[in-house]
Amino acid sequence: MSHANTAVIIPAAGSGERLGVGIPKALVEVSGQTLLERAVRNISAVAQLIVIAAPPGFEEQIKKFFTEPSVVVVTGGKLRSESVANALKVISPDYQFVLVHDAARAFAPTELAERVLSELIQGQRAVIPALEVIDTIKVVNAEGFVIDTPDRSALRAIQTPQGFAVDVLKQAHATGSDATDDAALVAQLGIPVKTIIGEPLARKITTLADLTWARELVGQS
Ligand code: CTP
Ligand code: MG
């Protein structure tokens, strides 16, 4: 399934400190392909335009991965929100929908993006994949003492791709605020954010344990 009005933003500008392999995480290879290439390939079927926010200094290297004219590379920022905002600037208001998808979630299947997009086509303005949480989550203070134990059944772990009407995401980023995901900025506008069922394969590659998972997934350990 594809839609003639869909752009995808791939924030790929992070340094990957928690992974700690000395190169930007998006450029780490799993079985001969970088996480960034995998993320782009897995989502390209739903997009007419893909905008990658690259780590500063790696723009030219990344451009060489993608020869197709539908892939554009911009320079990312210090914060993830800045990287998304930089990419959003090159997306014309003629596009109707935009999906924001972490390079670090390189194994998210195309089908997940299709389900997000399908909700947008049906009229939702903000759609995010969500998984039920397994652990009990607690809120703690700066000293590490528990303040609260939210009801686990109401909690969700949120993934990407996150889908938005283009005008909604532009409005959300116009505030210049920062958040760890785009849906948080959209929610601040008072716009309803719909969750759909997420996908274990959309796991964010964050630590060496996640990288081991990825290498086992593709049969290379
Ligand atoms: N990202 C980005 N620009 C930033 C920070 C993050 O585009 N300034 C991107 C990352 O490249 C990644 C996604 O946002 O694809 C999710 O971020 P995260 O998993 O935290 O990646 P890093 O910031 O690279 O990792 P770390 O926090 O461990 O340094
Ligand atoms: Mg980070």
mmCIF file of C-alpha atoms and ligand atoms in Angstrom:
data_model
loop_
_atom_site.group_PDB
_atom_site.id
_atom_site.type_symbol
_atom_site.label_atom_id
_atom_site.label_comp_id
_atom_site.label_asym_id
_atom_site.label_seq_id
_atom_site.Cartn_x
_atom_site.Cartn_y
_atom_site.Cartn_z
ATOM 1 C CA MET A 1 0.000 0.000 0.000
ATOM 2 C CA SER A 2 1.240 3.488 -0.710
ATOM 3 C CA HIS A 3 -0.281 6.918 -0.642
ATOM 4 C CA ALA A 4 0.662 9.706 -3.028
ATOM 5 C CA ASN A 5 1.036 12.241 -0.233
ATOM 6 C CA THR A 6 3.329 10.671 2.308
ATOM 7 C CA ALA A 7 6.769 11.798 3.437
ATOM 8 C CA VAL A 8 8.964 9.993 5.961
ATOM 9 C CA ILE A 9 11.474 11.591 8.327
ATOM 10 C CA ILE A 10 14.283 9.378 9.616
ATOM 11 C CA PRO A 11 16.046 10.925 12.618
ATOM 12 C CA ALA A 12 19.525 9.376 12.371
ATOM 13 C CA ALA A 13 21.706 12.090 13.895
ATOM 14 C CA GLY A 14 22.235 10.605 17.353
ATOM 15 C CA SER A 15 25.715 9.673 18.541
ATOM 16 C CA GLY A 16 24.718 6.323 20.061
ATOM 17 C CA GLU A 17 26.330 6.893 23.440
ATOM 18 C CA ARG A 18 24.581 3.999 25.146
ATOM 19 C CA LEU A 19 25.710 1.632 22.392
ATOM 20 C CA GLY A 20 29.220 3.024 22.743
ATOM 21 C CA VAL A 21 30.847 1.707 19.573
ATOM 22 C CA GLY A 22 32.511 4.986 18.616
ATOM 23 C CA ILE A 23 30.508 5.741 15.456
ATOM 24 C CA PRO A 24 26.996 7.176 15.095
ATOM 25 C CA LYS A 25 24.513 4.383 15.808
ATOM 26 C CA ALA A 26 22.705 4.759 12.469
ATOM 27 C CA LEU A 27 25.954 3.774 10.707
ATOM 28 C CA VAL A 28 26.453 0.561 12.676
ATOM 29 C CA GLU A 29 26.202 -2.481 10.400
ATOM 30 C CA VAL A 30 24.180 -5.615 10.962
ATOM 31 C CA SER A 31 25.071 -8.304 8.436
ATOM 32 C CA GLY A 32 26.603 -5.854 5.978
ATOM 33 C CA GLN A 33 23.881 -3.207 6.069
ATOM 34 C CA THR A 34 23.732 -0.147 8.305
ATOM 35 C CA LEU A 35 20.784 0.377 10.642
ATOM 36 C CA LEU A 36 19.950 3.482 8.605
ATOM 37 C CA GLU A 37 19.837 1.590 5.305
ATOM 38 C CA ARG A 38 17.624 -1.081 6.871
ATOM 39 C CA ALA A 39 15.256 1.500 8.360
ATOM 40 C CA VAL A 40 14.949 3.297 5.010
ATOM 41 C CA ARG A 41 14.446 0.091 2.999
ATOM 42 C CA ASN A 42 11.788 -1.187 5.414
ATOM 43 C CA ILE A 43 9.684 1.965 5.213
ATOM 44 C CA SER A 44 10.300 3.146 1.654
ATOM 45 C CA ALA A 45 7.230 1.355 0.229
ATOM 46 C CA VAL A 46 4.856 3.831 1.906
ATOM 47 C CA ALA A 47 6.774 7.039 1.104
ATOM 48 C CA GLN A 48 7.157 9.348 -1.863
ATOM 49 C CA LEU A 49 9.877 11.313 -0.057
ATOM 50 C CA ILE A 50 12.323 10.260 2.664
ATOM 51 C CA VAL A 51 14.238 12.914 4.589
ATOM 52 C CA ILE A 52 17.170 11.692 6.675
ATOM 53 C CA ALA A 53 18.560 13.832 9.502
ATOM 54 C CA ALA A 54 22.261 12.940 9.439
ATOM 55 C CA PRO A 55 24.871 13.343 12.164
ATOM 56 C CA PRO A 56 26.803 16.560 11.429
ATOM 57 C CA GLY A 57 29.815 15.690 9.244
ATOM 58 C CA PHE A 58 28.314 12.432 7.909
ATOM 59 C CA GLU A 59 25.949 13.946 5.336
ATOM 60 C CA GLU A 60 28.047 13.102 2.246
ATOM 61 C CA GLN A 61 28.747 9.551 3.399
ATOM 62 C CA ILE A 62 25.021 8.957 3.931
ATOM 63 C CA LYS A 63 24.072 10.488 0.560
ATOM 64 C CA LYS A 64 26.208 7.821 -1.098
ATOM 65 C CA PHE A 65 24.051 5.033 0.416
ATOM 66 C CA PHE A 66 20.964 6.247 -1.400
ATOM 67 C CA THR A 67 21.018 7.023 -5.092
ATOM 68 C CA GLU A 68 17.255 7.389 -5.514
ATOM 69 C CA PRO A 69 16.050 11.011 -5.909
ATOM 70 C CA SER A 70 13.283 10.448 -3.352
ATOM 71 C CA VAL A 71 15.864 10.372 -0.519
ATOM 72 C CA VAL A 72 17.062 13.722 0.830
ATOM 73 C CA VAL A 73 19.713 14.231 3.518
ATOM 74 C CA VAL A 74 19.736 17.181 5.933
ATOM 75 C CA THR A 75 21.956 17.912 8.929
ATOM 76 C CA GLY A 76 20.554 16.826 12.274
ATOM 77 C CA GLY A 77 20.661 18.798 15.506
ATOM 78 C CA LYS A 78 21.911 18.253 19.052
ATOM 79 C CA LEU A 79 18.497 17.076 20.241
ATOM 80 C CA ARG A 80 16.232 14.581 18.470
ATOM 81 C CA SER A 81 13.480 17.225 18.239
ATOM 82 C CA GLU A 82 15.906 19.555 16.413
ATOM 83 C CA SER A 83 16.785 16.786 13.959
ATOM 84 C CA VAL A 84 13.103 16.213 13.188
ATOM 85 C CA ALA A 85 12.459 19.961 12.895
ATOM 86 C CA ASN A 86 15.358 20.327 10.418
ATOM 87 C CA ALA A 87 13.943 17.516 8.275
ATOM 88 C CA LEU A 88 10.421 18.895 8.477
ATOM 89 C CA LYS A 89 11.608 22.188 6.938
ATOM 90 C CA VAL A 90 12.217 20.511 3.567
ATOM 91 C CA ILE A 91 8.779 18.838 3.485
ATOM 92 C CA SER A 92 6.383 21.004 1.494
ATOM 93 C CA PRO A 93 2.856 21.544 2.843
ATOM 94 C CA ASP A 94 1.682 19.746 -0.327
ATOM 95 C CA TYR A 95 2.399 16.489 1.489
ATOM 96 C CA GLN A 96 -0.575 15.318 3.496
ATOM 97 C CA PHE A 97 1.006 12.813 5.886
ATOM 98 C CA VAL A 98 4.386 12.429 7.540
ATOM 99 C CA LEU A 99 5.787 9.410 9.360
ATOM 100 C CA VAL A 100 8.680 9.953 11.763
ATOM 101 C CA HIS A 101 10.744 6.804 12.174
ATOM 102 C CA ASP A 102 13.937 6.278 14.192
ATOM 103 C CA ALA A 103 16.895 4.875 12.272
ATOM 104 C CA ALA A 104 17.505 2.915 15.478
ATOM 105 C CA ARG A 105 14.249 0.955 14.927
ATOM 106 C CA ALA A 106 15.724 -0.501 11.768
ATOM 107 C CA PHE A 107 13.769 -3.775 11.878
ATOM 108 C CA ALA A 108 10.261 -2.340 12.078
ATOM 109 C CA PRO A 109 8.320 -4.118 9.339
ATOM 110 C CA THR A 110 6.691 -2.250 6.443
ATOM 111 C CA GLU A 111 3.360 -3.551 7.697
ATOM 112 C CA LEU A 112 3.615 -1.404 10.851
ATOM 113 C CA ALA A 113 4.060 1.757 8.766
ATOM 114 C CA GLU A 114 1.120 0.670 6.636
ATOM 115 C CA ARG A 115 -1.108 0.327 9.696
ATOM 116 C CA VAL A 116 -0.087 3.789 10.948
ATOM 117 C CA LEU A 117 -0.758 5.292 7.533
ATOM 118 C CA SER A 118 -4.089 3.540 7.240
ATOM 119 C CA GLU A 119 -5.306 5.321 10.413
ATOM 120 C CA LEU A 120 -4.194 8.673 8.966
ATOM 121 C CA ILE A 121 -6.029 7.978 5.724
ATOM 122 C CA GLN A 122 -9.133 7.235 7.811
ATOM 123 C CA GLY A 123 -8.884 10.695 9.395
ATOM 124 C CA GLN A 124 -6.714 10.413 12.520
ATOM 125 C CA ARG A 125 -4.194 13.267 12.846
ATOM 126 C CA ALA A 126 -1.682 11.564 15.148
ATOM 127 C CA VAL A 127 -1.068 7.813 15.351
ATOM 128 C CA ILE A 128 1.595 5.937 17.339
ATOM 129 C CA PRO A 129 2.454 2.260 17.866
ATOM 130 C CA ALA A 130 2.266 1.116 21.478
ATOM 131 C CA LEU A 131 3.105 -2.055 23.389
ATOM 132 C CA GLU A 132 1.804 -3.028 26.809
ATOM 133 C CA VAL A 133 4.546 -2.846 29.422
ATOM 134 C CA ILE A 134 5.782 -5.983 31.123
ATOM 135 C CA ASP A 135 7.532 -4.498 34.149
ATOM 136 C CA THR A 136 5.898 -2.490 36.908
ATOM 137 C CA ILE A 137 6.870 1.141 36.262
ATOM 138 C CA LYS A 138 7.470 3.508 39.186
ATOM 139 C CA VAL A 139 7.977 7.251 39.402
ATOM 140 C CA VAL A 140 10.949 8.142 41.616
ATOM 141 C CA ASN A 141 12.374 11.391 42.944
ATOM 142 C CA ALA A 142 15.919 12.710 42.485
ATOM 143 C CA GLU A 143 17.047 10.722 45.537
ATOM 144 C CA GLY A 144 15.694 7.472 44.100
ATOM 145 C CA PHE A 145 12.693 7.164 46.417
ATOM 146 C CA VAL A 146 9.396 5.984 44.972
ATOM 147 C CA ILE A 147 6.762 8.674 44.574
ATOM 148 C CA ASP A 148 4.124 6.771 42.643
ATOM 149 C CA THR A 149 3.220 3.441 41.026
ATOM 150 C CA PRO A 150 1.004 4.138 38.015
ATOM 151 C CA ASP A 151 -1.527 1.460 37.087
ATOM 152 C CA ARG A 152 0.405 -0.786 34.694
ATOM 153 C CA SER A 153 -2.644 -1.620 32.614
ATOM 154 C CA ALA A 154 -2.831 2.036 31.549
ATOM 155 C CA LEU A 155 0.853 2.286 30.566
ATOM 156 C CA ARG A 156 2.302 1.727 27.091
ATOM 157 C CA ALA A 157 5.820 1.633 25.627
ATOM 158 C CA ILE A 158 5.767 3.833 22.529
ATOM 159 C CA GLN A 159 7.539 3.110 19.254
ATOM 160 C CA THR A 160 7.996 4.586 15.813
ATOM 161 C CA PRO A 161 6.942 5.072 13.025
ATOM 162 C CA GLN A 162 4.690 7.798 14.412
ATOM 163 C CA GLY A 163 2.297 9.267 11.868
ATOM 164 C CA PHE A 164 0.858 12.761 11.651
ATOM 165 C CA ALA A 165 -1.007 15.082 9.370
ATOM 166 C CA VAL A 166 1.818 17.296 8.010
ATOM 167 C CA ASP A 167 0.235 20.538 9.237
ATOM 168 C CA VAL A 168 -0.104 19.081 12.747
ATOM 169 C CA LEU A 169 3.574 18.092 12.987
ATOM 170 C CA LYS A 170 4.675 21.462 11.593
ATOM 171 C CA GLN A 171 2.546 23.227 14.197
ATOM 172 C CA ALA A 172 3.962 21.008 16.957
ATOM 173 C CA HIS A 173 7.568 21.766 16.013
ATOM 174 C CA ALA A 174 6.908 25.485 15.473
ATOM 175 C CA THR A 175 6.932 25.844 19.271
ATOM 176 C CA GLY A 176 10.623 24.820 19.340
ATOM 177 C CA SER A 177 9.939 22.561 22.347
ATOM 178 C CA ASP A 178 11.852 19.371 22.989
ATOM 179 C CA ALA A 179 10.512 15.921 23.863
ATOM 180 C CA THR A 180 11.704 12.341 23.421
ATOM 181 C CA ASP A 181 9.010 11.718 20.823
ATOM 182 C CA ASP A 182 6.952 13.749 18.388
ATOM 183 C CA ALA A 183 3.606 12.633 19.770
ATOM 184 C CA ALA A 184 4.397 14.436 23.044
ATOM 185 C CA LEU A 185 4.743 17.743 21.164
ATOM 186 C CA VAL A 186 1.519 17.093 19.255
ATOM 187 C CA ALA A 187 -0.342 16.217 22.461
ATOM 188 C CA GLN A 188 0.745 19.575 23.922
ATOM 189 C CA LEU A 189 -1.364 21.193 21.197
ATOM 190 C CA GLY A 190 -4.412 19.359 22.545
ATOM 191 C CA ILE A 191 -4.645 17.132 19.470
ATOM 192 C CA PRO A 192 -5.792 13.542 20.168
ATOM 193 C CA VAL A 193 -3.035 10.966 19.686
ATOM 194 C CA LYS A 194 -4.289 7.478 18.820
ATOM 195 C CA THR A 195 -2.311 4.374 19.774
ATOM 196 C CA ILE A 196 -2.342 1.249 17.664
ATOM 197 C CA ILE A 197 -0.819 -2.106 18.553
ATOM 198 C CA GLY A 198 2.965 -1.940 18.195
ATOM 199 C CA GLU A 199 5.439 -4.518 16.998
ATOM 200 C CA PRO A 200 8.226 -6.297 18.917
ATOM 201 C CA LEU A 201 10.406 -6.064 15.782
ATOM 202 C CA ALA A 202 10.256 -2.257 16.052
ATOM 203 C CA ARG A 203 12.580 -2.541 19.075
ATOM 204 C CA LYS A 204 14.972 0.393 19.396
ATOM 205 C CA ILE A 205 18.606 -0.650 19.074
ATOM 206 C CA THR A 206 20.028 1.134 22.108
ATOM 207 C CA THR A 207 22.529 -1.114 23.900
ATOM 208 C CA LEU A 208 24.904 -3.918 22.930
ATOM 209 C CA ALA A 209 22.215 -6.406 24.025
ATOM 210 C CA ASP A 210 19.873 -4.908 21.400
ATOM 211 C CA LEU A 211 22.591 -5.202 18.772
ATOM 212 C CA THR A 212 23.082 -8.864 19.678
ATOM 213 C CA TRP A 213 19.299 -9.350 19.295
ATOM 214 C CA ALA A 214 19.485 -7.735 15.838
ATOM 215 C CA ARG A 215 22.415 -9.873 14.726
ATOM 216 C CA GLU A 216 20.640 -13.039 15.864
ATOM 217 C CA LEU A 217 17.481 -11.891 14.073
ATOM 218 C CA VAL A 218 19.308 -11.762 10.741
ATOM 219 C CA GLY A 219 21.198 -14.939 11.490
ATOM 220 C CA GLN A 220 24.597 -13.413 12.123
ATOM 221 C CA SER A 221 25.898 -13.836 15.660
HETATM 222 N N1 CTP B 1 18.470 11.220 16.958
HETATM 223 C C1 CTP B 1 18.633 12.295 16.097
HETATM 224 N N2 CTP B 1 19.208 13.447 16.547
HETATM 225 C C2 CTP B 1 19.632 13.559 17.819
HETATM 226 C C3 CTP B 1 19.464 12.460 18.727
HETATM 227 C C4 CTP B 1 18.873 11.299 18.253
HETATM 228 O O1 CTP B 1 18.255 12.220 14.922
HETATM 229 N N3 CTP B 1 20.211 14.671 18.221
HETATM 230 C C5 CTP B 1 17.906 9.962 16.439
HETATM 231 C C6 CTP B 1 18.845 8.783 16.608
HETATM 232 O O2 CTP B 1 19.788 8.737 15.539
HETATM 233 C C7 CTP B 1 17.905 7.598 16.630
HETATM 234 C C8 CTP B 1 16.616 8.201 17.203
HETATM 235 O O3 CTP B 1 16.749 9.611 17.164
HETATM 236 O O4 CTP B 1 17.641 7.049 15.346
HETATM 237 C C9 CTP B 1 16.342 7.719 18.626
HETATM 238 O O5 CTP B 1 17.384 8.190 19.484
HETATM 239 P P1 CTP B 1 18.307 7.269 20.389
HETATM 240 O O6 CTP B 1 17.903 5.849 20.262
HETATM 241 O O7 CTP B 1 18.388 7.902 21.735
HETATM 242 O O8 CTP B 1 19.728 7.371 19.628
HETATM 243 P P2 CTP B 1 21.039 8.106 20.108
HETATM 244 O O9 CTP B 1 20.699 9.455 20.642
HETATM 245 O O10 CTP B 1 22.000 8.016 18.983
HETATM 246 O O11 CTP B 1 21.529 7.141 21.284
HETATM 247 P P3 CTP B 1 22.035 7.587 22.741
HETATM 248 O O12 CTP B 1 20.870 8.295 23.387
HETATM 249 O O13 CTP B 1 22.398 6.298 23.402
HETATM 250 O O14 CTP B 1 23.223 8.497 22.525
HETATM 251 MG MG MG B 2 19.454 9.623 22.424
#
